[in-house]
XYZ file of C-alpha atoms in Angstrom:
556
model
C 0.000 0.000 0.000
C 1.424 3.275 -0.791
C 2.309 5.501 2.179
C 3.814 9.001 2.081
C 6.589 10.599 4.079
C 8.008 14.003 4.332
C 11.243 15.300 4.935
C 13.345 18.275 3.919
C 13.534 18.498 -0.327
C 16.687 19.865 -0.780
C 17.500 19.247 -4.820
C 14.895 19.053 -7.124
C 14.005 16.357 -9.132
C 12.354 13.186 -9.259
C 13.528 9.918 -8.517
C 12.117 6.062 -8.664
C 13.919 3.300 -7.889
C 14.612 0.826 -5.374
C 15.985 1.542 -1.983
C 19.703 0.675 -0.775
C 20.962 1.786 2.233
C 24.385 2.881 2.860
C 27.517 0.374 4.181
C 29.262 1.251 7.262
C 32.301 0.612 8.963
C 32.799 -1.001 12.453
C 32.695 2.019 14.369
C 34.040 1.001 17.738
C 37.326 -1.754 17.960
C 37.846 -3.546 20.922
C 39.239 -2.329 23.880
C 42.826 -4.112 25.234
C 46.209 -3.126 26.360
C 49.409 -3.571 24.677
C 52.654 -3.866 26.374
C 54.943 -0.521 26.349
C 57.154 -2.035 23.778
C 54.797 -1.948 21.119
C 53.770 1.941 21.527
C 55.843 3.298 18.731
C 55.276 0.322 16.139
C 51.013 1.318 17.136
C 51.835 4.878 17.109
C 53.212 4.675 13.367
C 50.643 2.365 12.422
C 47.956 5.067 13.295
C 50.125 8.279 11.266
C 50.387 6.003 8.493
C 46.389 4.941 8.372
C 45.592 8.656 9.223
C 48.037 9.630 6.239
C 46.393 7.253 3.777
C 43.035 8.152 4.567
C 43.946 12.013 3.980
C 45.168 11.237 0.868
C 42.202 9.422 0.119
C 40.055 12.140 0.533
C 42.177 14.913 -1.501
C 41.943 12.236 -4.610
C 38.733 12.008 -3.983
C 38.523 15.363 -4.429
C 40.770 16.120 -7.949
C 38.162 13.592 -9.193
C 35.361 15.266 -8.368
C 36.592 18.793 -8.606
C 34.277 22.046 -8.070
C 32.933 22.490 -4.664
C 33.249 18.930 -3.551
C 37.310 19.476 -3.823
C 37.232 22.038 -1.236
C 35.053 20.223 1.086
C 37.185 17.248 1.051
C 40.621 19.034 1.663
C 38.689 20.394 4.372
C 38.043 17.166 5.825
C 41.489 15.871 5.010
C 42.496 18.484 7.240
C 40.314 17.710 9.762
C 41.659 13.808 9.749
C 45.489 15.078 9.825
C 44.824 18.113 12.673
C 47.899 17.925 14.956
C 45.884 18.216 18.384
C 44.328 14.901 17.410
C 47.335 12.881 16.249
C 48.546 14.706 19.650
C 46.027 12.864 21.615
C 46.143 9.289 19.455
C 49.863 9.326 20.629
C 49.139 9.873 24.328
C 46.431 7.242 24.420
C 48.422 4.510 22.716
C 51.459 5.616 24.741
C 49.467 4.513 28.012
C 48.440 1.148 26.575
C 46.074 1.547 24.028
C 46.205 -0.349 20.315
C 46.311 2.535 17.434
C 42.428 1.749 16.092
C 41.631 2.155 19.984
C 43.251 5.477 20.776
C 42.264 7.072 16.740
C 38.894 5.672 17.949
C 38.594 7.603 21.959
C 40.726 10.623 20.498
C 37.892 10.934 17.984
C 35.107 10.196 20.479
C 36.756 13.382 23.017
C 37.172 15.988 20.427
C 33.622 14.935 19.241
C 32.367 15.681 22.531
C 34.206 19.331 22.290
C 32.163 20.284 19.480
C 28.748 19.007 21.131
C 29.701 21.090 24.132
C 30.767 24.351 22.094
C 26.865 24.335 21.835
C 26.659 22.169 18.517
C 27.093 25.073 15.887
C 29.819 22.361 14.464
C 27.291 19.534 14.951
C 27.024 19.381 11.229
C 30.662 19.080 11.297
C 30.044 15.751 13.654
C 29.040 13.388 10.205
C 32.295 14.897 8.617
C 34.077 13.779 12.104
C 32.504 10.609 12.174
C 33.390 9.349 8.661
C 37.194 10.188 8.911
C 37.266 8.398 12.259
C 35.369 5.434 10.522
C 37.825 5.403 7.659
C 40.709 5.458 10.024
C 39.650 3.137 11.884
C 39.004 0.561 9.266
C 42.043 0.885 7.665
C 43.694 0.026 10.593
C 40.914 -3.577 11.183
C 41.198 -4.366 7.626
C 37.876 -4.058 7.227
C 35.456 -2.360 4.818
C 35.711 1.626 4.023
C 32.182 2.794 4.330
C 30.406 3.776 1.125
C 28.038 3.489 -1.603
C 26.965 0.354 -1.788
C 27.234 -2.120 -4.863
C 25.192 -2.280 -7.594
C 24.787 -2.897 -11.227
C 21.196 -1.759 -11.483
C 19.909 2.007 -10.559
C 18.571 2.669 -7.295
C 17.719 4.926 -4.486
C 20.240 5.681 -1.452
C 19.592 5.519 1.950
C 21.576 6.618 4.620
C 21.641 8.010 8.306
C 23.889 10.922 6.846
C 26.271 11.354 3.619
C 29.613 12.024 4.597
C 30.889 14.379 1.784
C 33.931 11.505 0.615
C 30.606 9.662 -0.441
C 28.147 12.482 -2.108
C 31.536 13.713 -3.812
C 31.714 10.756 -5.544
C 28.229 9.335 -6.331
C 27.471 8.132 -9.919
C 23.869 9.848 -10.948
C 23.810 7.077 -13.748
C 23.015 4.457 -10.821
C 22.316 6.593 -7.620
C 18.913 8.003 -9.038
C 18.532 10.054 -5.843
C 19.241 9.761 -2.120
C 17.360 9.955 1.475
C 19.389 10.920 4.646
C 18.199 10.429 8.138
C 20.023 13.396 9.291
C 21.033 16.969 7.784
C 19.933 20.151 6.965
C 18.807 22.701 4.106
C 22.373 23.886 4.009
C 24.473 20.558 4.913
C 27.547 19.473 2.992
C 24.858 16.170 1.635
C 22.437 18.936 0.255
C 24.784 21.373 -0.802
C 27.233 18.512 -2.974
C 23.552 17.084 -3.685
C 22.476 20.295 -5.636
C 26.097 20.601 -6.880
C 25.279 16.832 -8.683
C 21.875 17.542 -9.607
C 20.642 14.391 -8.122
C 16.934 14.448 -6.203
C 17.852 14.756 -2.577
C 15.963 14.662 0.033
C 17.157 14.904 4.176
C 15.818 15.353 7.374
C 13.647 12.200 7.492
C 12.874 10.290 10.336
C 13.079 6.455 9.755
C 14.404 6.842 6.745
C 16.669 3.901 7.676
C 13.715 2.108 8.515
C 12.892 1.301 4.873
C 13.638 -1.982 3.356
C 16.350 -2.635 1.254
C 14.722 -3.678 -2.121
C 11.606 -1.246 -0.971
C 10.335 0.818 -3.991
C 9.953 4.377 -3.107
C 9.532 7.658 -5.405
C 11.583 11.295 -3.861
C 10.454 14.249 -4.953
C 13.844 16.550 -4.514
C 11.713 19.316 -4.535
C 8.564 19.095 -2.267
C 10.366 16.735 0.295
C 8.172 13.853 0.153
C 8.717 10.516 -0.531
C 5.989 8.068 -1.763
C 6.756 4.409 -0.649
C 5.439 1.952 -2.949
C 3.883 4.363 -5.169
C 1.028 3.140 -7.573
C 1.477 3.129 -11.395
C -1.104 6.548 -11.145
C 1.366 8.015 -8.686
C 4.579 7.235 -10.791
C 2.675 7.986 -13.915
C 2.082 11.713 -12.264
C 5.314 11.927 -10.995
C 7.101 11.806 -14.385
C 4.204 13.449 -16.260
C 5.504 16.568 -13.445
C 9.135 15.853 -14.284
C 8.395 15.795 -18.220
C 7.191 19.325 -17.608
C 10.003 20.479 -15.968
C 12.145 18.944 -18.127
C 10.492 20.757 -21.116
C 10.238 24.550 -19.088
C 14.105 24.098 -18.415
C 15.069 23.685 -22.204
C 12.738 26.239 -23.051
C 13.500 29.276 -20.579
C 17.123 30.774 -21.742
C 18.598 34.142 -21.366
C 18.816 36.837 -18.176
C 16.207 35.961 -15.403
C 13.152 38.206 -15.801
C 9.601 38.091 -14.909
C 6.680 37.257 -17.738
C 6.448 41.345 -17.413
C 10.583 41.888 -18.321
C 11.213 42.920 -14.519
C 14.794 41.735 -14.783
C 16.188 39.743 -11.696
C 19.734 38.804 -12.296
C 20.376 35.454 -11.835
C 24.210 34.956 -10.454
C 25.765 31.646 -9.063
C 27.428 30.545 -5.449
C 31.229 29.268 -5.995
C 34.192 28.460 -3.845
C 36.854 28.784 -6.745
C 38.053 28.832 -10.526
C 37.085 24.876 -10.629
C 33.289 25.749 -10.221
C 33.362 28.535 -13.189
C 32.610 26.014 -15.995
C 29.411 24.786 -14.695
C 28.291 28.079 -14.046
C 28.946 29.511 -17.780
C 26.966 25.933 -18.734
C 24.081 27.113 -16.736
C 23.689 31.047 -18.157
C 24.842 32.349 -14.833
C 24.784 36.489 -15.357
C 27.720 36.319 -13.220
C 28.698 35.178 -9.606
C 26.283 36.412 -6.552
C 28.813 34.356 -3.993
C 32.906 33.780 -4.646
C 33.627 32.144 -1.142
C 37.281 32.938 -1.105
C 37.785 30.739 2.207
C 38.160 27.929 0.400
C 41.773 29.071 -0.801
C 42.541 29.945 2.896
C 41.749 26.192 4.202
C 44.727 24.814 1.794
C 46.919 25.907 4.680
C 45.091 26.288 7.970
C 48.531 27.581 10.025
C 49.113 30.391 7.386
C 46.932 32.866 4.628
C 48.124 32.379 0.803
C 50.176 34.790 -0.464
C 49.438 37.778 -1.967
C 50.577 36.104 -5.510
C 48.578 32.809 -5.045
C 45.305 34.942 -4.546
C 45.588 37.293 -7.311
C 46.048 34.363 -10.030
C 42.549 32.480 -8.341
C 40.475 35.530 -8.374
C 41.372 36.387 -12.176
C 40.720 33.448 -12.770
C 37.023 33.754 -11.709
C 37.150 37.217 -12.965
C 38.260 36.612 -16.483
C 35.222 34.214 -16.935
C 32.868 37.152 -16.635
C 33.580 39.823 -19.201
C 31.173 42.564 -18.644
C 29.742 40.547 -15.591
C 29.284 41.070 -11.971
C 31.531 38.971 -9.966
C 30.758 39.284 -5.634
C 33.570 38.118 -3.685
C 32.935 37.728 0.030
C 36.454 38.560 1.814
C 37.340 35.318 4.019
C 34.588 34.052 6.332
C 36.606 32.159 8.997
C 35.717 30.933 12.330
C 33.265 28.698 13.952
C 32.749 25.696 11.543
C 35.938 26.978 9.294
C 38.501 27.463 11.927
C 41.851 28.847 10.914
C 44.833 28.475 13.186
C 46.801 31.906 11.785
C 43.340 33.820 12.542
C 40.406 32.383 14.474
C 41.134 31.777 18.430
C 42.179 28.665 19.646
C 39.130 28.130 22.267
C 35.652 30.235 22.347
C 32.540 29.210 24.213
C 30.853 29.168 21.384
C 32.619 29.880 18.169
C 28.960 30.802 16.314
C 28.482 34.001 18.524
C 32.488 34.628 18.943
C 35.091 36.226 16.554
C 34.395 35.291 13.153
C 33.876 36.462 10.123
C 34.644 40.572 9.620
C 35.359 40.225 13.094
C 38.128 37.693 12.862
C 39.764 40.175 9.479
C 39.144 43.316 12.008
C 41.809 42.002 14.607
C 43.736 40.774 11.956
C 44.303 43.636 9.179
C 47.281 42.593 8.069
C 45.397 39.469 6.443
C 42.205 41.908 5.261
C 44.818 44.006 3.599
C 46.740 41.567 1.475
C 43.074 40.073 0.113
C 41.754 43.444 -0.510
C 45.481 44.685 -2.264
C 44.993 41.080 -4.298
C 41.820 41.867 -5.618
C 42.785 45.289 -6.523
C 45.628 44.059 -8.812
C 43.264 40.627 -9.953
C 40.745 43.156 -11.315
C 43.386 45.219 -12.940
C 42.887 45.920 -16.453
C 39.147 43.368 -16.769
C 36.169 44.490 -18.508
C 34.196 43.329 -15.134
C 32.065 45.054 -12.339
C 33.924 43.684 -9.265
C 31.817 43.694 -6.125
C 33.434 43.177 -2.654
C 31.296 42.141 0.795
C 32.210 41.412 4.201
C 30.520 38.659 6.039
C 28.839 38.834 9.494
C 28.384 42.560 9.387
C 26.744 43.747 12.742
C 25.642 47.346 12.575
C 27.295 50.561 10.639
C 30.601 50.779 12.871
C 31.576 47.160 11.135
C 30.634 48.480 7.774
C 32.648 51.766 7.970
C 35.443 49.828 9.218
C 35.725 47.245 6.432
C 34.671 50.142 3.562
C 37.451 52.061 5.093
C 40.004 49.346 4.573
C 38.805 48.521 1.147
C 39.386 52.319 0.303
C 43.103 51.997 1.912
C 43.778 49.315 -0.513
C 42.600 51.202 -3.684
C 40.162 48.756 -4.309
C 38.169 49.858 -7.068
C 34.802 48.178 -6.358
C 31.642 48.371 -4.740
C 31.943 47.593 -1.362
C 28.860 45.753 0.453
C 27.203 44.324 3.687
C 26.247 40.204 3.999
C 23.239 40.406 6.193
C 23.562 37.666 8.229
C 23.082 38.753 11.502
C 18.914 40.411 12.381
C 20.653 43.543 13.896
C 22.190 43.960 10.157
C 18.401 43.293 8.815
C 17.028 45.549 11.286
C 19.832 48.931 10.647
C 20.003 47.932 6.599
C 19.744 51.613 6.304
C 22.255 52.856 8.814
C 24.691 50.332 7.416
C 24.100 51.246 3.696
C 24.792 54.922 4.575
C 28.223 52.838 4.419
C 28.213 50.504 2.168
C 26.776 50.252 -1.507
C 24.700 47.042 -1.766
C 23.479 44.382 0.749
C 23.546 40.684 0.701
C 21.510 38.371 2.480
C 23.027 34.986 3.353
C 19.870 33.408 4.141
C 21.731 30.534 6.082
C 22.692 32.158 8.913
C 20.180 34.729 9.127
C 18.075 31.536 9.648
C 20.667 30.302 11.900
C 20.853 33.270 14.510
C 17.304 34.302 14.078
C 15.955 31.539 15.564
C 18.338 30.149 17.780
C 18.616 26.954 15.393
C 21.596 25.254 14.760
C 22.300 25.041 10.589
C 23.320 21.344 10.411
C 21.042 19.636 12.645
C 18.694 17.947 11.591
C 16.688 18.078 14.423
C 15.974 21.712 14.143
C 15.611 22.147 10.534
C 11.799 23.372 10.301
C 13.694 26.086 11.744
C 16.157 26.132 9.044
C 13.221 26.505 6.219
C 13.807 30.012 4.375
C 9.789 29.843 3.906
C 9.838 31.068 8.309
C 7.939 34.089 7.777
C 9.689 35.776 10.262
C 13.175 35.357 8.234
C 10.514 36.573 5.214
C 10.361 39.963 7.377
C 13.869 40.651 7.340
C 14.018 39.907 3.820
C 11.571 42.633 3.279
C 12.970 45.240 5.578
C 16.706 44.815 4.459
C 14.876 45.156 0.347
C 12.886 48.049 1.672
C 15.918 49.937 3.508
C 17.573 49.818 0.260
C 15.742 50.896 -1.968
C 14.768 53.966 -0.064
C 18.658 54.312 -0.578
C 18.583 53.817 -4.017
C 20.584 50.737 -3.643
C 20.773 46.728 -4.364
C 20.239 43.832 -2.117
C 21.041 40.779 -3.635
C 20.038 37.185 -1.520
C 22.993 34.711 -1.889
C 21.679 31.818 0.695
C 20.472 28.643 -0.213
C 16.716 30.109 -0.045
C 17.168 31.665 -3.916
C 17.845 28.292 -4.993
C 14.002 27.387 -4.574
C 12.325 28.738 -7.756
C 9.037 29.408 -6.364
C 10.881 31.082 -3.339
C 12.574 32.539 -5.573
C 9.205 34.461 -6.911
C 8.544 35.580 -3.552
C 11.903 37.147 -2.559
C 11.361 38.713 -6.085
C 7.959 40.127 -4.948
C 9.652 41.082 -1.537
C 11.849 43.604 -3.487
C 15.132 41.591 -3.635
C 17.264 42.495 -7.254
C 19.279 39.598 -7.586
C 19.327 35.630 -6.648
C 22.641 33.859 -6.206
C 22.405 29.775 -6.154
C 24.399 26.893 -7.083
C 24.567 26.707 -10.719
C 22.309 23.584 -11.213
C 19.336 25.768 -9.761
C 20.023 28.474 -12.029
C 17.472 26.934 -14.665
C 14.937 25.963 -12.644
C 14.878 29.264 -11.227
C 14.948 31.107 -14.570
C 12.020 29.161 -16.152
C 9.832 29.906 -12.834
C 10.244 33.444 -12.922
C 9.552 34.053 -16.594
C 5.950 32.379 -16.342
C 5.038 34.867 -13.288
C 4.748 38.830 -13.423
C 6.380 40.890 -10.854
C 2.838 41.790 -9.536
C 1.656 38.063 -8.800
C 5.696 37.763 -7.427
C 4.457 40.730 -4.848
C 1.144 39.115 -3.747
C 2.319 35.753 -3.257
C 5.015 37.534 -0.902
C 2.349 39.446 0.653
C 0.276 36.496 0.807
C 3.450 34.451 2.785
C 4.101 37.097 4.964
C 0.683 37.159 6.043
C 0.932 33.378 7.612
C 2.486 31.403 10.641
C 4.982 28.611 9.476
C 6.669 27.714 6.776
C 4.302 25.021 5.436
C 1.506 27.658 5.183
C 3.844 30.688 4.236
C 4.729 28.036 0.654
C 0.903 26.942 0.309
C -0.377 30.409 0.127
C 2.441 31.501 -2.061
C 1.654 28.604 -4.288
C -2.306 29.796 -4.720
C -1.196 32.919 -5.792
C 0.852 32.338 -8.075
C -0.842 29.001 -9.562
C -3.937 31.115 -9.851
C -5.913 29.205 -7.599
């Protein structure tokens, strides 16, 4: 009998197949003593699996390239982080065999995170799979993956661990199902990236049978379990549609009406630039320029390195708009040159602008290497600062963009509701605004980004995050000024309508949205854009703020 579930839909898309659920290693090895004399053979049997698995994950990476590459040196990183090969030596130095003390070194520094109230609880999966890979090198058993299969089918699993999404084959993994996860996880993010039919946040999910039949529909969040030939039949008759609007809809995003809304894409370097060319991008909304930082966590690139990256991205864009958001470090992207070594909690501590502020020297050489990057380009260079707090932040990073004869705009992200709240005491500043929907989410409701747990407080469709939206849009353009969205939220084409009606000029996404969010717009006018965002505004929750915004603009 068929049954419904719902969960978070996180890349669109449709997706029929049979279910399969994700192998794991054994995650704990057993517990015994080994005589002193055997310490330093253990303790070089644990550098050498925690070297192996590091390289691992950085081929891993060149394979898949893009986005995916940086989040796997990033966990690389994570699996060869001196504190914890620190603390494996102590533990097998006091008896214990190398999977043992990778294993309990692991388990403490997991519990670090939990207690730095659980903003790097996302960060936990990412913990948890290097430890597991460790850890099986050193049994000889089993590296946990993708399961085996010659036939096409549907993926189940408690979390995906980015060495596994990186690396997924859409030609047999039709789509995927996590237990765990978030809107803005690494699994949906390098889900979107792949353009496979994601969907997280499920509870149970592991509960379904491996052979099961189930139907996910990456862009409501439901899944249909044992769906009946009229509910497949409806399913692809939808995803035919699609299909057919995506071919169709080319060009710069506009309304039916020709209200023009560019449509820009999210990247982390020059690797991600040829997808977003593929997809029509009008430029780039989002350059996260951390991602060059985390090659070398104990020092910042040089001045040189930078400059040939960014004109890299810049040269792609002739007559474009490229936004590059200086380095965002701290709290889930720690940096040992710049972030502090301990905070109570690393999400409300220095990071972001505020980690650059106490550091200028770093600021400075970023700033000085986009000047010279830009040098000479046919393209309107844009520069923001992330976690901007009121106008005395935004003077103080315009000021130092103006030291380093940058010639560029110089914007605000609006991540923090104190930023949403001032938008026009901080553009009296700054030129434009950006609103990082993420962590606007994040701090407005007190909700963790990566757990799963708290996600319905995650959903962009909150109408209270919908309020900031519209007074950060309204502040600016009583100043005669832009504010762009760059958060996950503008990947959602019919959000993507309403932040259009809420006054937003521009929607930043990963590139595989950009389509889906082009073809939306151009069947809608701005005016039925406005009402369905008056119409969300007007409601309680998320589910209701998306219903009503769907009547409107479905003409129901």
């Amino acid at each position: 009998m068929e049954t419904t579930l719902r969960g978070v839909g996180v890349s669109h898309g449709v997706a029929i197949g049979e279910v399969r659920h994700m192998g794991t290693a054994v995650l704990e090895p057993p517990a015994k003593q080994i005589p002193a004399e055997e310490a330093e053979r253990e303790q070089g049997r644990a550098r050498q699996a925690v070297e192996a698995v590091a390289a691992d994950l950085i081929a891993r990476g060149n394979l898949a390239g893009g986005e995916a590459q940086h989040v796997l040196e990033a966990q690389a990183m994570m699996a060869q982080d001196p504190e914890l090969m620190a603390d494996v030596d102590r533990r097998i130095a006091v008896g214990s065999t190398a999977e043992r003390g990778v294993y309990d070194a692991f388990a403490a520094y997991r519990a670090l995170l939990a207690n730095a109230g659980e903003y790097l609880a996302g960060r936990v999966a990412d913990l948890d799979d290097v430890r597991n890979r460790i850890v099986a090198r050193l049994l000889g058993v089993p590296m946990p993956g993708v399961p085996d299969s010659d036939e096409p089918y549907v993926l189940i699993a408690r979390d995906l661990a980015p060495a596994d999404t990186a690396l997924l084959d859409p030609t047999l993994v039709l789509g995927f199902v996590t237990e765990e996860g978030g809107p803005t996880s690494h699994s949906a993010i390098l889900a979107r990236a792949l353009g496979v039919p994601a969907v997280v946040a499920l509870p149970g999910a592991g509960e379904l049978a491996e052979g099961t039949v189930i139907a996910v529909d990456g862009s409501t969040g439901e899944i249909f379990v044992e769906p009946t030939a009229d509910k497949r039949a409806e399913l692809e008759a939808a995803a035919a549609v699609r299909r057919a609007a995506l071919s169709a809809s080319t060009g710069p995003g506009a309304t039916s009406d020709g209200h023009k809304v560019p449509l820009l894409a999210n990247i982390g370097g020059p690797a991600d630039v040829p997808a977003a060319v593929e997809a029509g991008a009008e430029g780039v909304g989002l350059f996260r320029t951390e991602f060059l930082f985390l090659d070398d966590s104990k020092q910042a690139p040089s001045e040189e390195k930078q400059v040939e990256a960014y004109r890299k991205v810049l040269e792609a864009f002739p007559e474009g708009r490229v936004v590059v958001r200086v380095l965002d470090a701290g709290a889930d992207k720690p940096l040992e040159f710049l972030t502090p070594a301990e905070e109570p909690n690393p999400a409300l501590g220095v990071r972001g602008l505020r980690s650059l502020l106490e550091h200028p020297d770093v600021l400075r050489t970023q700033l000085t290497a986009l000047a010279k990057a830009v040098k000479g380009l046919p393209v309107y260079l844009e520069v923001m600062a992330p976690m901007v707090a009121d106008r005395t932040d935004a003077k103080a990073f315009a000021d130092a963009c103006r030291a380093a004869g940058l010639q560029a705009k110089f914007g605000a992200m609006v991540e923090i509701p104190s930023a949403a709240l001032r938008a026009r005491s901080i553009l009296q500043e700054v030129e434009f605004l950006s609103l990082g929907t993420n962590d606007l989410a994040q701090y407005t409701f007190a909700a963790d980004r990566q757990v799963g747990a708290v996600s319905r407080l995650q959903d962009p469709w909150q109408p209270a995050l919908l309020d900031l939206v519209a007074e950060s849009a309204e502040a600016a353009k009583a100043e005669g000024k832009s504010c762009g969205v760059c958060g996950e939220a503008a990947a959602d084409p019919l959000l993507a309508c309403v932040l259009t009606g809420l006054g937003v000029t521009s929607l930043s996404m990963g590139a595989k949205a950009i389509p889906y969010v082009r073809a939306t717009l151009a069947k809608h006018t701005l005016a039925q854009c406005e009402r369905a965002a008056a119409a969300a505004r007007a409601t309680d929750t998320a589910d209701e703020a998306r219903s009503a915004a769907q009547a409107v603009l479905s003409g129901e």
